[in-house]
Coordinates of C-alpha atoms and ligand atoms in Angstrom, one line a residue:
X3 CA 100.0 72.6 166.3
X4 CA 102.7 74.2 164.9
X5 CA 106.2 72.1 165.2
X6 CA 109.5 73.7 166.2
X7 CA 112.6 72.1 166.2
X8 CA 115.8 73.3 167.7
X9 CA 119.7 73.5 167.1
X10 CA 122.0 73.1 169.3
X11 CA 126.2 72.1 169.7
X12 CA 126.6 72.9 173.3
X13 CA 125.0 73.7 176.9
X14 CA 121.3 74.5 175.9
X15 CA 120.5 76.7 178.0
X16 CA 118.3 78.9 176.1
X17 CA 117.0 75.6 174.5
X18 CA 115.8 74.9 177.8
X19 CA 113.5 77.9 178.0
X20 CA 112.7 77.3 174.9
X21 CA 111.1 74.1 175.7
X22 CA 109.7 75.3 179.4
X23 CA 108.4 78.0 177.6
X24 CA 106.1 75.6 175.2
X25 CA 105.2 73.1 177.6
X26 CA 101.7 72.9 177.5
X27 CA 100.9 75.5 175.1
X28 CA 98.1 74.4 172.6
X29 CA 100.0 76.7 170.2
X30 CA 103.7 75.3 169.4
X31 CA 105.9 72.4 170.6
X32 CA 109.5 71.8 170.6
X33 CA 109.3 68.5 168.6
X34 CA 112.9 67.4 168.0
X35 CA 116.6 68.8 169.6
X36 CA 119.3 67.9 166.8
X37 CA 122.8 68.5 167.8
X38 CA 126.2 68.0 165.8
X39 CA 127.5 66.8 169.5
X40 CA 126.8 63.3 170.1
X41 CA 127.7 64.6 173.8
X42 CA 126.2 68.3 174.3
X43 CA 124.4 68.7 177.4
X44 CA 121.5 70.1 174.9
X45 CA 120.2 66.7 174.6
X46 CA 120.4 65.7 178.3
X47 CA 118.0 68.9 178.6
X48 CA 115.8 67.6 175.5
X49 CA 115.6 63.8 177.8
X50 CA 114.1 66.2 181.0
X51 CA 111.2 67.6 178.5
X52 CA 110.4 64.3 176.5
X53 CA 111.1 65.9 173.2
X54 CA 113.1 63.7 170.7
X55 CA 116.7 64.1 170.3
X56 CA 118.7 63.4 166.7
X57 CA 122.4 63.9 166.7
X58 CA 124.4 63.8 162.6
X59 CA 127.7 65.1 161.6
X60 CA 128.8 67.8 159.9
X61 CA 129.2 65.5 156.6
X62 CA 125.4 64.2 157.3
X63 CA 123.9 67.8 157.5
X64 CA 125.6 68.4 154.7
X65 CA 124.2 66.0 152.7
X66 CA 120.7 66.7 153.5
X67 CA 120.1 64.0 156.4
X68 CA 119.2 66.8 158.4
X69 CA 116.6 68.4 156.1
X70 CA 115.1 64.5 155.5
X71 CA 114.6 64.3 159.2
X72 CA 113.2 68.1 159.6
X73 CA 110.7 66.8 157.0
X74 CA 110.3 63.5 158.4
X75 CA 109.2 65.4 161.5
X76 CA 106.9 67.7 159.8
X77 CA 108.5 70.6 161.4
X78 CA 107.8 74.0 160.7
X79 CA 109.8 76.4 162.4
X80 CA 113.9 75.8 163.1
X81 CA 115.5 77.5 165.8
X82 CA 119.3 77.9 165.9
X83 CA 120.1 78.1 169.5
X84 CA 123.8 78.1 170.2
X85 CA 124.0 75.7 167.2
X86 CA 127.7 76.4 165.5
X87 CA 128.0 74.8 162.2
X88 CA 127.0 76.6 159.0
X89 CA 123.7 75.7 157.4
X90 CA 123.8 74.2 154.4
X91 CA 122.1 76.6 151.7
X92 CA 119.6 73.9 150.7
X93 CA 118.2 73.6 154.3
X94 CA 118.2 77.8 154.3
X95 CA 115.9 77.4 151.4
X96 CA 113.5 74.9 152.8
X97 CA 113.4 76.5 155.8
X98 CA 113.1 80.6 153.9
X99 CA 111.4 82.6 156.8
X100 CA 111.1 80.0 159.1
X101 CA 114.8 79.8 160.6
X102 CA 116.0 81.9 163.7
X103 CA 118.7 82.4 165.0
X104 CA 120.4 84.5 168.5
X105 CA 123.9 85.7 168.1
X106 CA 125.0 87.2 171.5
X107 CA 125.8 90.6 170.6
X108 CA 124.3 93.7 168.8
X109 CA 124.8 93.1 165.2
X110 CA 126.0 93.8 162.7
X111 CA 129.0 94.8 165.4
X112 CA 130.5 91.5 166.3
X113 CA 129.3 89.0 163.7
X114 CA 130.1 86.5 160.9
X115 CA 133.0 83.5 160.9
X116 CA 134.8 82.6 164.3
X117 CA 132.2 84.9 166.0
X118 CA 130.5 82.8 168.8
X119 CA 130.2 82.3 172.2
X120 CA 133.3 83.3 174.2
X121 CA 134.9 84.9 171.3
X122 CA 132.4 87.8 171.1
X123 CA 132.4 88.7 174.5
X124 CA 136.5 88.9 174.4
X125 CA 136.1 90.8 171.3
X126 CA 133.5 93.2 172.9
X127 CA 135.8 93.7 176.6
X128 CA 138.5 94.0 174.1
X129 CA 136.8 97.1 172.4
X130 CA 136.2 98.8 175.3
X131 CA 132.3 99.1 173.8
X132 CA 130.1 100.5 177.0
X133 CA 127.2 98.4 176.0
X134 CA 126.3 94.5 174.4
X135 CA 123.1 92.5 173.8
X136 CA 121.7 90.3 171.5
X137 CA 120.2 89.9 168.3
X138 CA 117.6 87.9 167.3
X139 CA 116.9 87.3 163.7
X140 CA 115.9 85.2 160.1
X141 CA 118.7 83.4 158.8
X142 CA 119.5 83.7 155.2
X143 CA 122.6 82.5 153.4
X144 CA 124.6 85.0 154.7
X145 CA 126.2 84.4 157.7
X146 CA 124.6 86.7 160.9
X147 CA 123.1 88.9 158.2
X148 CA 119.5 88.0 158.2
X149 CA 116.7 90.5 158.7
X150 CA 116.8 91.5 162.6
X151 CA 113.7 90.9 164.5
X152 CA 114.7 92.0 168.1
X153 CA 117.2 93.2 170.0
X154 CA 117.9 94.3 173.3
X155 CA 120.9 96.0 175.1
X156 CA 122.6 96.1 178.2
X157 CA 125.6 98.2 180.0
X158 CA 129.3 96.7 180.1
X159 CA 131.2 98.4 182.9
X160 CA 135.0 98.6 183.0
X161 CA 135.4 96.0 185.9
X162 CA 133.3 93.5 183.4
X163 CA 135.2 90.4 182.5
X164 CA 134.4 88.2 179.1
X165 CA 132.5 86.2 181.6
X166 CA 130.2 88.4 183.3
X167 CA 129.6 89.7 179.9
X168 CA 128.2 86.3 179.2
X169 CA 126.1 86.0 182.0
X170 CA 124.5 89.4 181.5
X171 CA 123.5 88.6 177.8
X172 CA 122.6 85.0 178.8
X173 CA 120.0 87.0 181.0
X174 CA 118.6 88.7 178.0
X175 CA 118.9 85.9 175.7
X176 CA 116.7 83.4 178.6
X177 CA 114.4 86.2 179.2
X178 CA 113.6 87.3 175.3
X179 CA 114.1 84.3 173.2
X180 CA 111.1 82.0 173.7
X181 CA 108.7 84.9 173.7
X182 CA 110.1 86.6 170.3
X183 CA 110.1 83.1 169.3
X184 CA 105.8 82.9 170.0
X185 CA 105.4 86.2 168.7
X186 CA 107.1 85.1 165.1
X187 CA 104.9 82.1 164.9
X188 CA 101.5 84.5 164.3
Ligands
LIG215 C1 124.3 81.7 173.3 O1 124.8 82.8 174.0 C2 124.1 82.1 171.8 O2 123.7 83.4 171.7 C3 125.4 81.8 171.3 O3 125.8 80.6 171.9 C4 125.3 80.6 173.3 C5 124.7 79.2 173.5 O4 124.3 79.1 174.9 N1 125.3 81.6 169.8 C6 126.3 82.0 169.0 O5 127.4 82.5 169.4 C7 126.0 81.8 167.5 N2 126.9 82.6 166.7 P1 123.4 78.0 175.4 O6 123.9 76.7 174.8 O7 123.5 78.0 176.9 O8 122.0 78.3 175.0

Protein backbone atom coordinates (compact mmCIF):
# COMPACT_ATOMS: atom_id res chain seq x y z
CA UNK A 1 0.00 0.00 0.00
CA UNK A 2 1.53 2.99 -0.95
CA UNK A 3 1.22 5.95 1.90
CA UNK A 4 0.44 9.47 0.98
CA UNK A 5 0.39 12.19 3.18
CA UNK A 6 -0.96 15.68 2.64
CA UNK A 7 -0.19 19.50 3.19
CA UNK A 8 -2.32 21.76 4.00
CA UNK A 9 -2.70 25.65 5.89
CA UNK A 10 -6.18 26.31 5.02
CA UNK A 11 -9.88 25.08 3.82
CA UNK A 12 -8.96 21.61 2.27
CA UNK A 13 -10.99 21.36 -0.10
CA UNK A 14 -9.06 19.54 -2.67
CA UNK A 15 -7.65 17.54 0.40
CA UNK A 16 -10.98 16.41 0.75
CA UNK A 17 -11.16 14.80 -2.72
CA UNK A 18 -8.08 13.74 -2.15
CA UNK A 19 -9.03 11.50 0.54
CA UNK A 20 -12.69 10.53 -0.99
CA UNK A 21 -10.89 9.77 -3.87
CA UNK A 22 -8.59 6.98 -1.91
CA UNK A 23 -11.11 5.64 0.27
CA UNK A 24 -11.14 2.17 -0.20
CA UNK A 25 -8.66 1.87 -2.90
CA UNK A 26 -6.35 -1.20 -2.31
CA UNK A 27 -3.80 0.97 -4.06
CA UNK A 28 -2.92 4.28 -1.98
CA UNK A 29 -4.12 5.89 1.29
CA UNK A 30 -4.11 9.30 2.63
CA UNK A 31 -2.16 8.37 5.96
CA UNK A 32 -1.54 11.60 7.75
CA UNK A 33 -2.99 15.58 7.13
CA UNK A 34 -0.12 17.96 8.67
CA UNK A 35 -1.02 21.56 8.79
CA UNK A 36 1.10 24.65 10.01
CA UNK A 37 -2.66 25.80 11.31
CA UNK A 38 -3.43 24.40 14.54
CA UNK A 39 -7.05 25.72 13.43
CA UNK A 40 -7.43 25.04 9.45
CA UNK A 41 -10.53 23.50 8.59
CA UNK A 42 -8.05 20.85 6.70
CA UNK A 43 -7.97 18.86 9.79
CA UNK A 44 -11.69 18.98 10.61
CA UNK A 45 -11.92 17.28 7.03
CA UNK A 46 -8.95 14.74 7.89
CA UNK A 47 -11.35 13.88 11.53
CA UNK A 48 -14.50 13.03 8.79
CA UNK A 49 -12.03 10.39 6.87
CA UNK A 50 -10.20 8.82 10.00
CA UNK A 51 -6.84 9.70 8.72
CA UNK A 52 -4.39 11.17 11.38
CA UNK A 53 -3.89 14.74 11.65
CA UNK A 54 -0.27 16.40 12.91
CA UNK A 55 -0.13 20.11 13.23
CA UNK A 56 4.06 21.89 13.78
CA UNK A 57 5.18 25.33 13.31
CA UNK A 58 7.05 26.95 10.97
CA UNK A 59 10.30 26.75 13.39
CA UNK A 60 9.36 22.79 13.87
CA UNK A 61 9.30 22.05 9.98
CA UNK A 62 12.15 23.78 9.81
CA UNK A 63 14.03 21.84 11.99
CA UNK A 64 13.15 18.51 10.55
CA UNK A 65 10.16 17.55 12.92
CA UNK A 66 8.19 17.27 9.92
CA UNK A 67 10.47 15.05 7.92
CA UNK A 68 10.94 12.67 11.45
CA UNK A 69 7.19 12.31 11.46
CA UNK A 70 6.86 11.72 7.41
CA UNK A 71 9.39 8.95 8.23
CA UNK A 72 7.80 7.90 11.34
CA UNK A 73 4.76 7.38 9.11
CA UNK A 74 6.51 5.46 6.50
CA UNK A 75 5.08 7.71 3.88
CA UNK A 76 5.86 7.70 0.43
CA UNK A 77 4.26 10.27 -1.53
CA UNK A 78 3.75 14.13 -0.08
CA UNK A 79 1.10 16.16 -1.53
CA UNK A 80 1.12 19.95 -1.10
CA UNK A 81 -2.46 20.93 -1.23
CA UNK A 82 -2.99 24.54 -0.50
CA UNK A 83 -0.14 24.15 1.96
CA UNK A 84 1.70 27.85 2.12
CA UNK A 85 4.96 27.73 3.86
CA UNK A 86 8.18 27.00 1.95
CA UNK A 87 9.63 23.54 2.26
CA UNK A 88 12.58 23.22 3.76
CA UNK A 89 15.41 21.94 1.15
CA UNK A 90 16.20 18.84 3.32
CA UNK A 91 12.57 17.62 3.23
CA UNK A 92 12.72 18.46 -0.90
CA UNK A 93 15.52 16.04 -0.85
CA UNK A 94 13.90 13.18 1.00
CA UNK A 95 11.05 13.50 -0.65
CA UNK A 96 13.05 14.06 -4.62
CA UNK A 97 10.16 12.91 -7.04
CA UNK A 98 7.73 12.11 -4.63
CA UNK A 99 6.37 15.74 -3.76
CA UNK A 100 3.43 17.45 -5.64
CA UNK A 101 2.19 20.29 -5.56
CA UNK A 102 -1.12 22.51 -7.38
CA UNK A 103 -0.58 26.12 -7.89
CA UNK A 104 -3.94 27.64 -9.18
CA UNK A 105 -2.88 29.17 -12.31
CA UNK A 106 -1.02 28.23 -15.59
CA UNK A 107 2.57 28.45 -14.78
CA UNK A 108 5.13 29.64 -15.14
CA UNK A 109 2.62 32.96 -15.57
CA UNK A 110 1.60 33.69 -12.06
CA UNK A 111 4.08 31.98 -9.84
CA UNK A 112 6.80 32.14 -7.14
CA UNK A 113 6.80 34.39 -3.62
CA UNK A 114 3.36 36.00 -2.45
CA UNK A 115 1.68 34.03 -5.27
CA UNK A 116 -1.27 32.05 -3.67
CA UNK A 117 -4.69 31.80 -3.31
CA UNK A 118 -6.55 35.07 -3.73
CA UNK A 119 -3.54 36.85 -4.89
CA UNK A 120 -3.28 35.01 -8.25
CA UNK A 121 -6.62 35.32 -9.18
CA UNK A 122 -6.41 39.37 -8.56
CA UNK A 123 -3.27 39.25 -10.39
CA UNK A 124 -4.82 37.27 -13.37
CA UNK A 125 -8.46 39.76 -13.51
CA UNK A 126 -5.83 42.33 -13.12
CA UNK A 127 -4.15 41.26 -16.51
CA UNK A 128 -6.98 41.14 -18.35
CA UNK A 129 -5.52 37.40 -19.39
CA UNK A 130 -8.72 35.62 -21.33
CA UNK A 131 -7.93 32.29 -19.87
CA UNK A 132 -6.49 30.51 -16.13
CA UNK A 133 -6.04 27.04 -14.87
CA UNK A 134 -3.91 25.05 -12.96
CA UNK A 135 -0.78 23.43 -12.70
CA UNK A 136 0.09 20.43 -11.31
CA UNK A 137 3.60 19.50 -10.69
CA UNK A 138 7.07 17.95 -8.79
CA UNK A 139 8.43 20.24 -6.39
CA UNK A 140 12.06 20.95 -6.39
CA UNK A 141 13.93 23.66 -4.50
CA UNK A 142 12.71 26.20 -6.58
CA UNK A 143 9.81 27.74 -5.74
CA UNK A 144 6.67 26.83 -8.44
CA UNK A 145 9.33 25.65 -10.84
CA UNK A 146 9.23 21.99 -10.70
CA UNK A 147 8.71 19.77 -13.76
CA UNK A 148 4.93 20.26 -14.82
CA UNK A 149 2.82 17.08 -14.92
CA UNK A 150 -0.60 18.47 -15.89
CA UNK A 151 -2.45 21.25 -16.62
CA UNK A 152 -5.68 22.26 -17.66
CA UNK A 153 -7.33 25.63 -18.73
CA UNK A 154 -10.38 27.43 -18.58
CA UNK A 155 -11.96 30.89 -20.11
CA UNK A 156 -12.04 34.11 -17.88
CA UNK A 157 -14.69 36.46 -19.22
CA UNK A 158 -14.67 40.22 -18.59
CA UNK A 159 -17.64 40.17 -16.13
CA UNK A 160 -15.37 37.53 -13.96
CA UNK A 161 -14.46 38.67 -10.59
CA UNK A 162 -11.20 37.33 -8.50
CA UNK A 163 -13.82 35.21 -6.98
CA UNK A 164 -15.55 33.39 -9.65
CA UNK A 165 -12.12 32.99 -11.00
CA UNK A 166 -11.53 30.90 -7.84
CA UNK A 167 -14.42 28.93 -8.13
CA UNK A 168 -13.80 27.95 -11.74
CA UNK A 169 -10.20 26.71 -11.06
CA UNK A 170 -11.35 25.09 -7.79
CA UNK A 171 -13.60 23.09 -10.34
CA UNK A 172 -10.55 21.94 -12.24
CA UNK A 173 -8.33 21.59 -9.28
CA UNK A 174 -11.37 19.08 -7.45
CA UNK A 175 -11.94 17.36 -10.69
CA UNK A 176 -8.08 16.69 -11.77
CA UNK A 177 -6.02 16.43 -8.69
CA UNK A 178 -6.70 13.04 -7.08
CA UNK A 179 -6.68 11.37 -10.40
CA UNK A 180 -3.23 12.93 -11.71
CA UNK A 181 -2.28 12.14 -8.21
CA UNK A 182 -3.20 7.98 -8.98
CA UNK A 183 -1.78 8.23 -12.15
CA UNK A 184 1.90 9.50 -10.66
CA UNK A 185 1.88 6.69 -8.24
CA UNK A 186 2.52 3.91 -11.20
C1 LIG B 1 -5.97 25.89 -4.07
O1 LIG B 1 -6.61 26.66 -5.05
C2 LIG B 1 -4.50 25.71 -4.41
O2 LIG B 1 -4.27 25.66 -5.79
C3 LIG B 1 -3.90 26.94 -3.81
O3 LIG B 1 -4.56 27.10 -2.58
C4 LIG B 1 -5.92 26.65 -2.74
C5 LIG B 1 -6.28 25.77 -1.56
O4 LIG B 1 -7.65 25.47 -1.57
N1 LIG B 1 -2.48 26.80 -3.64
C6 LIG B 1 -1.61 27.80 -3.80
O5 LIG B 1 -1.96 28.95 -4.04
C7 LIG B 1 -0.15 27.41 -3.63
N2 LIG B 1 0.73 28.42 -4.19
P1 LIG B 1 -8.25 24.33 -0.64
O6 LIG B 1 -7.69 24.57 0.77
O7 LIG B 1 -9.73 24.54 -0.68
O8 LIG B 1 -7.82 23.01 -1.19
Amino acid sequence: MIRLAILASGSGSNAEKIMEHFQGSSKAQVGLVGSNKADAFVLERAKKFGVPTFTFSRKEMDAGVLLAKLQEEKIDWVILAGFLLKIPDELIRAFSDHMVNIHPALLPKYGGKGMYGVHVHEAVKASGDTETGITIHLVNEHYDEGKIIFQAATPVTPEDTPDTIAQKVHALEHRYFPEVIESLLG
